[in-house]
Backbone atoms as SQL, in Angstrom:
CREATE TABLE atoms (id INTEGER PRIMARY KEY, chain TEXT, resi INTEGER, resn TEXT, atom TEXT, x REAL, y REAL, z REAL);
INSERT INTO atoms VALUES
  (1, 'A', 1, 'UNK', 'N', -6.486, -50.664, -29.499),
  (2, 'A', 1, 'UNK', 'CA', -7.081, -49.130, -28.034),
  (3, 'A', 1, 'UNK', 'C', -6.142, -48.887, -27.852),
  (4, 'A', 2, 'UNK', 'N', -5.223, -50.133, -27.796),
  (5, 'A', 2, 'UNK', 'CA', -3.465, -49.675, -26.952),
  (6, 'A', 2, 'UNK', 'C', -3.202, -48.068, -28.169),
  (7, 'A', 3, 'UNK', 'N', -3.032, -48.442, -29.700),
  (8, 'A', 3, 'UNK', 'CA', -2.553, -47.284, -29.962),
  (9, 'A', 3, 'UNK', 'C', -3.363, -46.119, -29.656),
  (10, 'A', 4, 'UNK', 'N', -5.150, -45.817, -29.456),
  (11, 'A', 4, 'UNK', 'CA', -5.210, -44.118, -29.156),
  (12, 'A', 4, 'UNK', 'C', -4.864, -44.099, -27.713),
  (13, 'A', 5, 'UNK', 'N', -4.740, -45.305, -26.398),
  (14, 'A', 5, 'UNK', 'CA', -4.358, -44.415, -25.695),
  (15, 'A', 5, 'UNK', 'C', -3.088, -44.446, -25.953),
  (16, 'A', 6, 'UNK', 'N', -2.340, -44.592, -26.812),
  (17, 'A', 6, 'UNK', 'CA', -0.720, -43.896, -26.737),
  (18, 'A', 6, 'UNK', 'C', -1.149, -42.235, -27.267),
  (19, 'A', 7, 'UNK', 'N', -1.817, -42.259, -28.557),
  (20, 'A', 7, 'UNK', 'CA', -1.843, -41.196, -28.666),
  (21, 'A', 7, 'UNK', 'C', -2.776, -40.384, -28.000),
  (22, 'A', 8, 'UNK', 'N', -3.415, -40.639, -26.478),
  (23, 'A', 8, 'UNK', 'CA', -4.120, -39.637, -25.941),
  (24, 'A', 8, 'UNK', 'C', -2.458, -39.179, -24.803),
  (25, 'A', 9, 'UNK', 'N', -2.228, -40.309, -24.609),
  (26, 'A', 9, 'UNK', 'CA', -1.192, -40.227, -23.587),
  (27, 'A', 9, 'UNK', 'C', 0.481, -39.055, -24.615),
  (28, 'A', 10, 'UNK', 'N', -0.096, -39.135, -25.701),
  (29, 'A', 10, 'UNK', 'CA', 0.863, -38.372, -26.346),
  (30, 'A', 10, 'UNK', 'C', 0.778, -36.610, -26.469),
  (31, 'A', 11, 'UNK', 'N', -0.559, -36.502, -26.567),
  (32, 'A', 11, 'UNK', 'CA', -1.154, -35.499, -26.530),
  (33, 'A', 11, 'UNK', 'C', -0.990, -34.652, -24.846),
  (34, 'A', 12, 'UNK', 'N', -2.545, -35.620, -24.232),
  (35, 'A', 12, 'UNK', 'CA', -1.290, -35.473, -22.491),
  (36, 'A', 12, 'UNK', 'C', -0.717, -34.310, -22.276),
  (37, 'A', 13, 'UNK', 'N', 1.112, -35.753, -22.621),
  (38, 'A', 13, 'UNK', 'CA', 2.032, -34.938, -22.110),
  (39, 'A', 13, 'UNK', 'C', 2.431, -33.352, -22.743),
  (40, 'A', 14, 'UNK', 'N', 1.645, -33.333, -24.973),
  (41, 'A', 14, 'UNK', 'CA', 2.999, -31.959, -24.777),
  (42, 'A', 14, 'UNK', 'C', 1.721, -30.632, -24.995),
  (43, 'A', 15, 'UNK', 'N', 0.253, -31.245, -24.208),
  (44, 'A', 15, 'UNK', 'CA', -0.055, -30.285, -23.929),
  (45, 'A', 15, 'UNK', 'C', 0.364, -29.575, -21.661),
  (46, 'A', 16, 'UNK', 'N', 0.773, -30.242, -21.745),
  (47, 'A', 16, 'UNK', 'CA', 1.005, -30.360, -20.182),
  (48, 'A', 16, 'UNK', 'C', 2.126, -29.681, -19.564),
  (49, 'A', 17, 'UNK', 'N', 2.578, -28.991, -20.818),
  (50, 'A', 17, 'UNK', 'CA', 3.770, -27.959, -20.832),
  (51, 'A', 17, 'UNK', 'C', 3.898, -26.373, -21.469),
  (52, 'A', 18, 'UNK', 'N', 2.445, -26.810, -21.953),
  (53, 'A', 18, 'UNK', 'CA', 2.017, -25.289, -22.327),
  (54, 'A', 18, 'UNK', 'C', 1.889, -24.293, -21.623),
  (55, 'A', 19, 'UNK', 'N', 1.880, -23.159, -21.341),
  (56, 'A', 19, 'UNK', 'CA', -0.086, -22.133, -20.696),
  (57, 'A', 19, 'UNK', 'C', -0.194, -21.720, -21.900),
  (58, 'A', 20, 'UNK', 'N', -1.606, -21.713, -21.922),
  (59, 'A', 20, 'UNK', 'CA', -2.705, -21.885, -22.355),
  (60, 'A', 20, 'UNK', 'C', -3.178, -20.420, -21.927),
  (61, 'A', 21, 'UNK', 'N', -2.882, -19.675, -22.673),
  (62, 'A', 21, 'UNK', 'CA', -3.307, -18.576, -22.333),
  (63, 'A', 21, 'UNK', 'C', -5.357, -17.962, -21.675),
  (64, 'A', 22, 'UNK', 'N', -5.383, -17.910, -20.838),
  (65, 'A', 22, 'UNK', 'CA', -6.861, -17.336, -20.199),
  (66, 'A', 22, 'UNK', 'C', -6.701, -18.813, -19.206),
  (67, 'A', 23, 'UNK', 'N', -6.199, -19.572, -18.733),
  (68, 'A', 23, 'UNK', 'CA', -6.515, -20.087, -18.154),
  (69, 'A', 23, 'UNK', 'C', -6.246, -19.832, -16.946),
  (70, 'A', 24, 'UNK', 'N', -5.100, -18.456, -16.515),
  (71, 'A', 24, 'UNK', 'CA', -3.896, -19.220, -16.205),
  (72, 'A', 24, 'UNK', 'C', -5.103, -17.406, -15.036),
  (73, 'A', 25, 'UNK', 'N', -4.900, -17.029, -14.049),
  (74, 'A', 25, 'UNK', 'CA', -5.392, -15.755, -13.033),
  (75, 'A', 25, 'UNK', 'C', -4.550, -14.524, -14.133),
  (76, 'A', 26, 'UNK', 'N', -5.032, -13.980, -14.278),
  (77, 'A', 26, 'UNK', 'CA', -4.135, -12.483, -14.709),
  (78, 'A', 26, 'UNK', 'C', -3.482, -11.795, -13.870),
  (79, 'A', 27, 'UNK', 'N', -1.585, -12.032, -13.571),
  (80, 'A', 27, 'UNK', 'CA', -0.233, -11.900, -11.821),
  (81, 'A', 27, 'UNK', 'C', -0.908, -10.183, -12.403),
  (82, 'A', 28, 'UNK', 'N', -0.386, -9.544, -12.260),
  (83, 'A', 28, 'UNK', 'CA', -0.904, -7.656, -12.472),
  (84, 'A', 28, 'UNK', 'C', -2.558, -7.620, -11.321),
  (85, 'A', 29, 'UNK', 'N', -3.560, -8.476, -12.181),
  (86, 'A', 29, 'UNK', 'CA', -4.482, -8.736, -11.416),
  (87, 'A', 29, 'UNK', 'C', -5.060, -8.944, -9.826),
  (88, 'A', 30, 'UNK', 'N', -3.849, -9.982, -9.787),
  (89, 'A', 30, 'UNK', 'CA', -3.775, -10.720, -8.136),
  (90, 'A', 30, 'UNK', 'C', -2.884, -9.704, -7.635),
  (91, 'A', 31, 'UNK', 'N', -2.308, -9.834, -8.333),
  (92, 'A', 31, 'UNK', 'CA', -0.774, -8.362, -7.478),
  (93, 'A', 31, 'UNK', 'C', -2.071, -6.655, -7.130),
  (94, 'A', 32, 'UNK', 'N', -3.568, -6.307, -8.293),
  (95, 'A', 32, 'UNK', 'CA', -3.712, -5.140, -7.497),
  (96, 'A', 32, 'UNK', 'C', -4.660, -6.134, -5.986),
  (97, 'A', 33, 'UNK', 'N', -5.494, -6.211, -6.647),
  (98, 'A', 33, 'UNK', 'CA', -6.203, -7.606, -5.898),
  (99, 'A', 33, 'UNK', 'C', -5.339, -7.774, -3.621),
  (100, 'A', 34, 'UNK', 'N', -4.254, -7.780, -4.343),
  (101, 'A', 34, 'UNK', 'CA', -3.985, -8.102, -2.695),
  (102, 'A', 34, 'UNK', 'C', -3.230, -6.913, -2.128),
  (103, 'A', 35, 'UNK', 'N', -3.210, -5.875, -3.243),
  (104, 'A', 35, 'UNK', 'CA', -2.149, -4.391, -2.800),
  (105, 'A', 35, 'UNK', 'C', -3.826, -4.391, -2.076),
  (106, 'A', 36, 'UNK', 'N', -4.799, -3.842, -2.947),
  (107, 'A', 36, 'UNK', 'CA', -6.114, -3.558, -1.870),
  (108, 'A', 36, 'UNK', 'C', -6.538, -4.382, -1.126),
  (109, 'A', 37, 'UNK', 'N', -6.105, -5.444, -0.674),
  (110, 'A', 37, 'UNK', 'CA', -6.502, -6.128, 0.527),
  (111, 'A', 37, 'UNK', 'C', -5.401, -6.030, 1.781),
  (112, 'A', 38, 'UNK', 'N', -4.293, -5.813, 1.552),
  (113, 'A', 38, 'UNK', 'CA', -3.248, -4.739, 2.107),
  (114, 'A', 38, 'UNK', 'C', -4.048, -4.059, 2.813),
  (115, 'A', 39, 'UNK', 'N', -4.625, -2.078, 1.686),
  (116, 'A', 39, 'UNK', 'CA', -4.472, -1.691, 1.557),
  (117, 'A', 39, 'UNK', 'C', -6.142, -2.088, 2.932),
  (118, 'A', 40, 'UNK', 'N', -6.814, -1.791, 2.919),
  (119, 'A', 40, 'UNK', 'CA', -8.045, -2.441, 4.046),
  (120, 'A', 40, 'UNK', 'C', -7.869, -3.365, 5.156),
  (121, 'A', 41, 'UNK', 'N', -6.493, -3.597, 5.174),
  (122, 'A', 41, 'UNK', 'CA', -5.899, -4.141, 6.640),
  (123, 'A', 41, 'UNK', 'C', -4.712, -3.317, 6.991),
  (124, 'A', 42, 'UNK', 'N', -4.101, -2.216, 6.126),
  (125, 'A', 42, 'UNK', 'CA', -3.676, -1.213, 6.684),
  (126, 'A', 42, 'UNK', 'C', -4.510, -0.100, 7.183),
  (127, 'A', 43, 'UNK', 'N', -5.717, 0.234, 6.942),
  (128, 'A', 43, 'UNK', 'CA', -6.417, 0.766, 7.778),
  (129, 'A', 43, 'UNK', 'C', -6.964, 1.033, 8.430),
  (130, 'A', 44, 'UNK', 'N', -7.790, -0.503, 8.784),
  (131, 'A', 44, 'UNK', 'CA', -7.884, -0.995, 9.766),
  (132, 'A', 44, 'UNK', 'C', -7.211, -0.765, 10.510),
  (133, 'A', 45, 'UNK', 'N', -5.586, -1.345, 10.604),
  (134, 'A', 45, 'UNK', 'CA', -5.184, -1.613, 11.578),
  (135, 'A', 45, 'UNK', 'C', -4.343, 0.305, 11.771),
  (136, 'A', 46, 'UNK', 'N', -4.778, 1.039, 11.350),
  (137, 'A', 46, 'UNK', 'CA', -4.401, 2.915, 11.885),
  (138, 'A', 46, 'UNK', 'C', -5.999, 3.105, 12.213),
  (139, 'A', 47, 'UNK', 'N', -6.529, 2.288, 13.152),
  (140, 'A', 47, 'UNK', 'CA', -8.631, 2.534, 13.293),
  (141, 'A', 47, 'UNK', 'C', -9.673, 3.316, 11.943),
  (142, 'A', 48, 'UNK', 'N', -9.043, 4.013, 11.041),
  (143, 'A', 48, 'UNK', 'CA', -10.529, 4.236, 9.864),
  (144, 'A', 48, 'UNK', 'C', -10.944, 3.230, 9.532),
  (145, 'A', 49, 'UNK', 'N', -12.152, 4.071, 9.811),
  (146, 'A', 49, 'UNK', 'CA', -13.930, 3.643, 9.449),
  (147, 'A', 49, 'UNK', 'C', -13.738, 2.277, 7.806),
  (148, 'A', 50, 'UNK', 'N', -13.866, 2.061, 7.598),
  (149, 'A', 50, 'UNK', 'CA', -13.971, 1.647, 6.520),
  (150, 'A', 50, 'UNK', 'C', -13.907, 2.355, 4.988),
  (151, 'A', 51, 'UNK', 'N', -14.952, 3.227, 5.079),
  (152, 'A', 51, 'UNK', 'CA', -15.880, 4.102, 4.814),
  (153, 'A', 51, 'UNK', 'C', -14.912, 5.403, 3.858),
  (154, 'A', 52, 'UNK', 'N', -13.901, 5.188, 5.243),
  (155, 'A', 52, 'UNK', 'CA', -12.587, 6.557, 4.757),
  (156, 'A', 52, 'UNK', 'C', -11.377, 5.873, 4.050),
  (157, 'A', 53, 'UNK', 'N', -11.446, 4.534, 3.934),
  (158, 'A', 53, 'UNK', 'CA', -10.307, 4.155, 3.667),
  (159, 'A', 53, 'UNK', 'C', -10.566, 3.983, 1.382),
  (160, 'A', 54, 'UNK', 'N', -12.462, 3.506, 2.346),
  (161, 'A', 54, 'UNK', 'CA', -12.980, 3.771, 0.356),
  (162, 'A', 54, 'UNK', 'C', -12.753, 5.072, -0.215),
  (163, 'A', 55, 'UNK', 'N', -12.066, 6.463, 0.775),
  (164, 'A', 55, 'UNK', 'CA', -12.195, 7.120, 0.088),
  (165, 'A', 55, 'UNK', 'C', -10.473, 7.791, -0.506),
  (166, 'A', 56, 'UNK', 'N', -9.856, 8.156, 1.144),
  (167, 'A', 56, 'UNK', 'CA', -8.721, 7.666, 0.957),
  (168, 'A', 56, 'UNK', 'C', -7.863, 6.932, -0.573),
  (169, 'A', 57, 'UNK', 'N', -9.083, 5.698, -0.864),
  (170, 'A', 57, 'UNK', 'CA', -8.513, 4.834, -1.612),
  (171, 'A', 57, 'UNK', 'C', -9.090, 3.912, -3.133),
  (172, 'A', 58, 'UNK', 'N', -9.157, 5.430, -3.541),
  (173, 'A', 58, 'UNK', 'CA', -11.149, 5.577, -5.042),
  (174, 'A', 58, 'UNK', 'C', -10.414, 3.475, -5.869),
  (175, 'A', 59, 'UNK', 'N', -9.091, 4.079, -6.277),
  (176, 'A', 59, 'UNK', 'CA', -8.802, 3.122, -6.855),
  (177, 'A', 59, 'UNK', 'C', -8.736, 2.036, -6.904),
  (178, 'A', 60, 'UNK', 'N', -8.742, 1.678, -5.818),
  (179, 'A', 60, 'UNK', 'CA', -9.042, 0.051, -5.259),
  (180, 'A', 60, 'UNK', 'C', -9.916, -0.513, -5.298),
  (181, 'A', 61, 'UNK', 'N', -9.421, -1.413, -5.428),
  (182, 'A', 61, 'UNK', 'CA', -11.242, -2.699, -5.600),
  (183, 'A', 61, 'UNK', 'C', -11.581, -2.639, -3.963),
  (184, 'A', 62, 'UNK', 'N', -13.421, -2.480, -4.166),
  (185, 'A', 62, 'UNK', 'CA', -13.441, -1.926, -2.511),
  (186, 'A', 62, 'UNK', 'C', -13.871, -3.604, -2.307),
  (187, 'A', 63, 'UNK', 'N', -13.935, -4.517, -2.579),
  (188, 'A', 63, 'UNK', 'CA', -14.203, -6.051, -2.272),
  (189, 'A', 63, 'UNK', 'C', -13.203, -6.028, -1.934),
  (190, 'A', 64, 'UNK', 'N', -12.169, -6.173, -2.676),
  (191, 'A', 64, 'UNK', 'CA', -10.084, -6.909, -1.737),
  (192, 'A', 64, 'UNK', 'C', -10.295, -5.363, -0.833),
  (193, 'A', 65, 'UNK', 'N', -10.832, -4.303, -0.660),
  (194, 'A', 65, 'UNK', 'CA', -10.556, -3.470, 0.205),
  (195, 'A', 65, 'UNK', 'C', -11.111, -3.843, 1.972),
  (196, 'A', 66, 'UNK', 'N', -12.554, -3.896, 1.981),
  (197, 'A', 66, 'UNK', 'CA', -13.092, -4.457, 2.254),
  (198, 'A', 66, 'UNK', 'C', -12.570, -5.487, 3.351),
  (199, 'A', 67, 'UNK', 'N', -12.725, -6.835, 2.166),
  (200, 'A', 67, 'UNK', 'CA', -11.811, -8.016, 2.595),
  (201, 'A', 67, 'UNK', 'C', -10.951, -7.838, 3.578),
  (202, 'A', 68, 'UNK', 'N', -9.668, -7.145, 3.109),
  (203, 'A', 68, 'UNK', 'CA', -8.751, -6.637, 4.171),
  (204, 'A', 68, 'UNK', 'C', -9.116, -6.324, 5.339),
  (205, 'A', 69, 'UNK', 'N', -9.744, -5.181, 5.398),
  (206, 'A', 69, 'UNK', 'CA', -10.881, -4.879, 6.675),
  (207, 'A', 69, 'UNK', 'C', -10.935, -5.749, 8.070),
  (208, 'A', 70, 'UNK', 'N', -11.900, -5.875, 6.856),
  (209, 'A', 70, 'UNK', 'CA', -12.764, -7.144, 7.463),
  (210, 'A', 70, 'UNK', 'C', -11.120, -8.483, 8.932),
  (211, 'A', 71, 'UNK', 'N', -9.937, -8.959, 8.086),
  (212, 'A', 71, 'UNK', 'CA', -9.582, -9.805, 8.191),
  (213, 'A', 71, 'UNK', 'C', -8.961, -9.207, 9.627),
  (214, 'A', 72, 'UNK', 'N', -8.482, -8.188, 9.071),
  (215, 'A', 72, 'UNK', 'CA', -7.492, -7.564, 9.908),
  (216, 'A', 72, 'UNK', 'C', -7.835, -6.800, 11.483),
  (217, 'A', 73, 'UNK', 'N', -9.401, -6.556, 11.434),
  (218, 'A', 73, 'UNK', 'CA', -10.232, -6.488, 12.008),
  (219, 'A', 73, 'UNK', 'C', -10.156, -7.765, 13.220),
  (220, 'A', 74, 'UNK', 'N', -10.534, -9.186, 12.469),
  (221, 'A', 74, 'UNK', 'CA', -10.387, -10.201, 12.990),
  (222, 'A', 74, 'UNK', 'C', -9.658, -10.522, 13.801),
  (223, 'A', 75, 'UNK', 'N', -8.476, -10.428, 13.263),
  (224, 'A', 75, 'UNK', 'CA', -7.140, -9.989, 14.073),
  (225, 'A', 75, 'UNK', 'C', -6.785, -9.610, 14.783),
  (226, 'A', 76, 'UNK', 'N', -6.525, -8.317, 14.351),
  (227, 'A', 76, 'UNK', 'CA', -6.455, -7.496, 16.104),
  (228, 'A', 76, 'UNK', 'C', -7.125, -8.174, 17.509),
  (229, 'A', 77, 'UNK', 'N', -8.398, -8.364, 16.796),
  (230, 'A', 77, 'UNK', 'CA', -9.564, -9.116, 17.888),
  (231, 'A', 77, 'UNK', 'C', -9.296, -10.646, 18.521),
  (232, 'A', 78, 'UNK', 'N', -9.120, -11.771, 17.863),
  (233, 'A', 78, 'UNK', 'CA', -8.311, -12.042, 18.481),
  (234, 'A', 78, 'UNK', 'C', -6.985, -12.338, 19.330),
  (235, 'A', 79, 'UNK', 'N', -6.223, -11.021, 18.977),
  (236, 'A', 79, 'UNK', 'CA', -4.836, -10.840, 19.363),
  (237, 'A', 79, 'UNK', 'C', -5.132, -10.172, 20.636),
  (238, 'A', 80, 'UNK', 'N', -5.765, -10.231, 20.458),
  (239, 'A', 80, 'UNK', 'CA', -6.418, -8.518, 20.985),
  (240, 'A', 80, 'UNK', 'C', -4.404, -7.209, 20.757),
  (241, 'A', 81, 'UNK', 'N', -4.916, -6.737, 20.011),
  (242, 'A', 81, 'UNK', 'CA', -4.409, -5.331, 19.387),
  (243, 'A', 81, 'UNK', 'C', -4.352, -4.471, 19.095),
  (244, 'A', 82, 'UNK', 'N', -4.331, -4.008, 20.403),
  (245, 'A', 82, 'UNK', 'CA', -4.755, -2.073, 19.469),
  (246, 'A', 82, 'UNK', 'C', -4.042, -1.622, 18.428),
  (247, 'A', 83, 'UNK', 'N', -4.887, -1.177, 18.132),
  (248, 'A', 83, 'UNK', 'CA', -4.769, 0.123, 15.940),
  (249, 'A', 83, 'UNK', 'C', -3.700, 0.839, 17.130),
  (250, 'A', 84, 'UNK', 'N', -3.381, 1.934, 16.279),
  (251, 'A', 84, 'UNK', 'CA', -1.944, 2.599, 16.347),
  (252, 'A', 84, 'UNK', 'C', -3.173, 3.874, 15.310),
  (253, 'A', 85, 'UNK', 'N', -3.105, 4.628, 15.452),
  (254, 'A', 85, 'UNK', 'CA', -4.105, 6.167, 15.423),
  (255, 'A', 85, 'UNK', 'C', -2.816, 6.987, 14.084),
  (256, 'A', 86, 'UNK', 'N', -3.328, 6.816, 12.994),
  (257, 'A', 86, 'UNK', 'CA', -2.859, 7.584, 11.922),
  (258, 'A', 86, 'UNK', 'C', -2.108, 9.364, 12.500),
  (259, 'A', 87, 'UNK', 'N', -1.658, 9.693, 11.960),
  (260, 'A', 87, 'UNK', 'CA', -0.519, 10.682, 11.921),
  (261, 'A', 87, 'UNK', 'C', -1.010, 11.550, 9.869),
  (262, 'A', 88, 'UNK', 'N', -1.451, 11.025, 9.046),
  (263, 'A', 88, 'UNK', 'CA', -1.931, 11.697, 7.955),
  (264, 'A', 88, 'UNK', 'C', -3.439, 12.226, 8.539),
  (265, 'A', 89, 'UNK', 'N', -3.384, 13.301, 7.959),
  (266, 'A', 89, 'UNK', 'CA', -5.308, 13.580, 7.706),
  (267, 'A', 89, 'UNK', 'C', -5.551, 14.546, 7.210),
  (268, 'A', 90, 'UNK', 'N', -7.260, 13.666, 6.953),
  (269, 'A', 90, 'UNK', 'CA', -8.156, 13.314, 5.780),
  (270, 'A', 90, 'UNK', 'C', -8.417, 14.877, 5.068),
  (271, 'A', 91, 'UNK', 'N', -7.481, 15.555, 3.662),
  (272, 'A', 91, 'UNK', 'CA', -7.974, 16.579, 4.388),
  (273, 'A', 91, 'UNK', 'C', -9.780, 17.333, 3.748),
  (274, 'A', 92, 'UNK', 'N', -10.221, 17.947, 4.530),
  (275, 'A', 92, 'UNK', 'CA', -11.511, 18.865, 4.342),
  (276, 'A', 92, 'UNK', 'C', -11.681, 19.238, 2.627),
  (277, 'A', 93, 'UNK', 'N', -13.173, 19.426, 2.652),
  (278, 'A', 93, 'UNK', 'CA', -13.644, 20.502, 1.853),
  (279, 'A', 93, 'UNK', 'C', -13.578, 22.562, 1.731),
  (280, 'A', 94, 'UNK', 'N', -12.780, 22.472, 1.094),
  (281, 'A', 94, 'UNK', 'CA', -13.169, 24.327, 1.239),
  (282, 'A', 94, 'UNK', 'C', -11.612, 24.441, 2.378),
  (283, 'A', 95, 'UNK', 'N', -11.011, 23.213, 3.078),
  (284, 'A', 95, 'UNK', 'CA', -9.928, 23.603, 3.576),
  (285, 'A', 95, 'UNK', 'C', -8.867, 24.148, 3.288),
  (286, 'A', 96, 'UNK', 'N', -8.065, 24.598, 3.037),
  (287, 'A', 96, 'UNK', 'CA', -7.339, 24.869, 2.383),
  (288, 'A', 96, 'UNK', 'C', -5.080, 24.281, 2.800),
  (289, 'A', 97, 'UNK', 'N', -4.633, 23.358, 1.966),
  (290, 'A', 97, 'UNK', 'CA', -4.369, 22.304, 2.311),
  (291, 'A', 97, 'UNK', 'C', -2.935, 22.738, 3.180),
  (292, 'A', 98, 'UNK', 'N', -2.011, 22.224, 4.685),
  (293, 'A', 98, 'UNK', 'CA', -1.115, 22.991, 5.032),
  (294, 'A', 98, 'UNK', 'C', 0.238, 23.545, 4.330),
  (295, 'A', 99, 'UNK', 'N', 0.684, 24.362, 4.181),
  (296, 'A', 99, 'UNK', 'CA', 2.176, 25.170, 4.580),
  (297, 'A', 99, 'UNK', 'C', 2.832, 24.386, 4.244),
  (298, 'A', 100, 'UNK', 'N', 4.026, 23.962, 3.070),
  (299, 'A', 100, 'UNK', 'CA', 5.265, 23.592, 4.354),
  (300, 'A', 100, 'UNK', 'C', 6.428, 24.511, 3.965),
  (301, 'A', 101, 'UNK', 'N', 7.322, 25.021, 4.606),
  (302, 'A', 101, 'UNK', 'CA', 8.342, 26.572, 4.660),
  (303, 'A', 101, 'UNK', 'C', 8.896, 26.025, 3.983),
  (304, 'A', 102, 'UNK', 'N', 8.681, 26.948, 2.684),
  (305, 'A', 102, 'UNK', 'CA', 10.242, 26.401, 1.647),
  (306, 'A', 102, 'UNK', 'C', 10.912, 27.478, 1.687),
  (307, 'A', 103, 'UNK', 'N', 11.596, 27.748, 0.919),
  (308, 'A', 103, 'UNK', 'CA', 12.640, 29.165, 1.286),
  (309, 'A', 103, 'UNK', 'C', 12.131, 29.188, -0.232),
  (310, 'A', 104, 'UNK', 'N', 12.178, 30.600, -0.087),
  (311, 'A', 104, 'UNK', 'CA', 12.360, 31.728, -1.558),
  (312, 'A', 104, 'UNK', 'C', 13.323, 31.853, -2.012),
  (313, 'A', 105, 'UNK', 'N', 14.575, 31.968, -2.093),
  (314, 'A', 105, 'UNK', 'CA', 14.889, 31.825, -2.456),
  (315, 'A', 105, 'UNK', 'C', 17.303, 31.327, -1.499),
  (316, 'A', 106, 'UNK', 'N', 17.755, 30.847, -2.339),
  (317, 'A', 106, 'UNK', 'CA', 19.071, 30.051, -1.703),
  (318, 'A', 106, 'UNK', 'C', 19.248, 30.768, -0.475),
  (319, 'A', 107, 'UNK', 'N', 19.985, 33.027, -0.109),
  (320, 'A', 107, 'UNK', 'CA', 20.480, 33.293, 0.597),
  (321, 'A', 107, 'UNK', 'C', 18.830, 32.798, 2.610),
  (322, 'A', 108, 'UNK', 'N', 17.979, 32.984, 1.948),
  (323, 'A', 108, 'UNK', 'CA', 16.658, 32.583, 2.725),
  (324, 'A', 108, 'UNK', 'C', 17.217, 31.079, 3.687),
  (325, 'A', 109, 'UNK', 'N', 18.147, 30.227, 2.495),
  (326, 'A', 109, 'UNK', 'CA', 18.631, 28.461, 2.493),
  (327, 'A', 109, 'UNK', 'C', 19.030, 27.783, 3.679),
  (328, 'A', 110, 'UNK', 'N', 19.771, 28.671, 3.130),
  (329, 'A', 110, 'UNK', 'CA', 21.850, 29.277, 3.770),
  (330, 'A', 110, 'UNK', 'C', 21.793, 29.656, 5.070),
  (331, 'A', 111, 'UNK', 'N', 21.829, 29.503, 6.317),
  (332, 'A', 111, 'UNK', 'CA', 22.261, 29.399, 7.431),
  (333, 'A', 111, 'UNK', 'C', 23.242, 30.678, 6.728),
  (334, 'A', 112, 'UNK', 'N', 22.951, 32.440, 8.069),
  (335, 'A', 112, 'UNK', 'CA', 23.603, 33.193, 8.130),
  (336, 'A', 112, 'UNK', 'C', 25.272, 33.100, 8.148),
  (337, 'A', 113, 'UNK', 'N', 26.223, 32.751, 7.744),
  (338, 'A', 113, 'UNK', 'CA', 27.778, 33.271, 8.120),
  (339, 'A', 113, 'UNK', 'C', 28.206, 34.572, 9.457),
  (340, 'A', 114, 'UNK', 'N', 28.367, 33.366, 10.135),
  (341, 'A', 114, 'UNK', 'CA', 29.076, 34.352, 11.102),
  (342, 'A', 114, 'UNK', 'C', 30.288, 35.133, 11.206),
  (343, 'A', 115, 'UNK', 'N', 29.936, 36.193, 11.549),
  (344, 'A', 115, 'UNK', 'CA', 31.750, 37.421, 10.871),
  (345, 'A', 115, 'UNK', 'C', 32.883, 36.536, 11.267),
  (346, 'A', 116, 'UNK', 'N', 33.727, 36.940, 10.754),
  (347, 'A', 116, 'UNK', 'CA', 34.619, 36.553, 10.839),
  (348, 'A', 116, 'UNK', 'C', 35.780, 36.908, 11.761),
  (349, 'A', 117, 'UNK', 'N', 36.628, 36.673, 12.753),
  (350, 'A', 117, 'UNK', 'CA', 37.517, 36.237, 13.794),
  (351, 'A', 117, 'UNK', 'C', 38.429, 37.176, 13.852),
  (352, 'A', 118, 'UNK', 'N', 39.279, 37.882, 14.331),
  (353, 'A', 118, 'UNK', 'CA', 40.141, 38.536, 13.578),
  (354, 'A', 118, 'UNK', 'C', 41.158, 37.353, 14.186),
  (355, 'A', 119, 'UNK', 'N', 42.392, 37.141, 14.735),
  (356, 'A', 119, 'UNK', 'CA', 43.414, 35.975, 14.371),
  (357, 'A', 119, 'UNK', 'C', 44.411, 36.029, 16.013),
  (358, 'A', 120, 'UNK', 'N', 43.639, 37.586, 16.337),
  (359, 'A', 120, 'UNK', 'CA', 44.913, 37.500, 17.309),
  (360, 'A', 120, 'UNK', 'C', 43.204, 37.243, 18.523),
  (361, 'A', 121, 'UNK', 'N', 43.834, 36.028, 19.654),
  (362, 'A', 121, 'UNK', 'CA', 43.471, 35.980, 20.052),
  (363, 'A', 121, 'UNK', 'C', 43.169, 36.925, 21.702),
  (364, 'A', 122, 'UNK', 'N', 42.219, 37.034, 22.346),
  (365, 'A', 122, 'UNK', 'CA', 41.822, 38.252, 23.798),
  (366, 'A', 122, 'UNK', 'C', 43.044, 37.315, 24.930),
  (367, 'A', 123, 'UNK', 'N', 43.906, 38.248, 25.218),
  (368, 'A', 123, 'UNK', 'CA', 44.733, 37.990, 26.908),
  (369, 'A', 123, 'UNK', 'C', 43.071, 37.516, 27.577),
  (370, 'A', 124, 'UNK', 'N', 43.520, 37.019, 28.434),
  (371, 'A', 124, 'UNK', 'CA', 43.303, 36.730, 30.271),
  (372, 'A', 124, 'UNK', 'C', 43.122, 37.730, 31.059);
């Protein structure tokens, strides 16, 4: 029996140092879930409804977004934290996006140079 225990102990020790594929969760999946949870929390802090959060973040996992939103809601209520209104506006269908002021030419972008002064100073 002692040889049997020795063999089992050796096998356990050899396998203890191995990383067996599929045993641990994929780090990329864990990162995506954490990002979705953080997104949900940020949406709640920005006073957005959960439906708006889903609409603004279609690639995020809805369950993780909801979990983050719910946890942030509980945290904010418990600590009496007021949300901060978001400055990003949700685009409405059919509405043209806001245009940015972009200069079409180099001359429009550069400020006009002042006229050169003459070298003589006016006498007072």
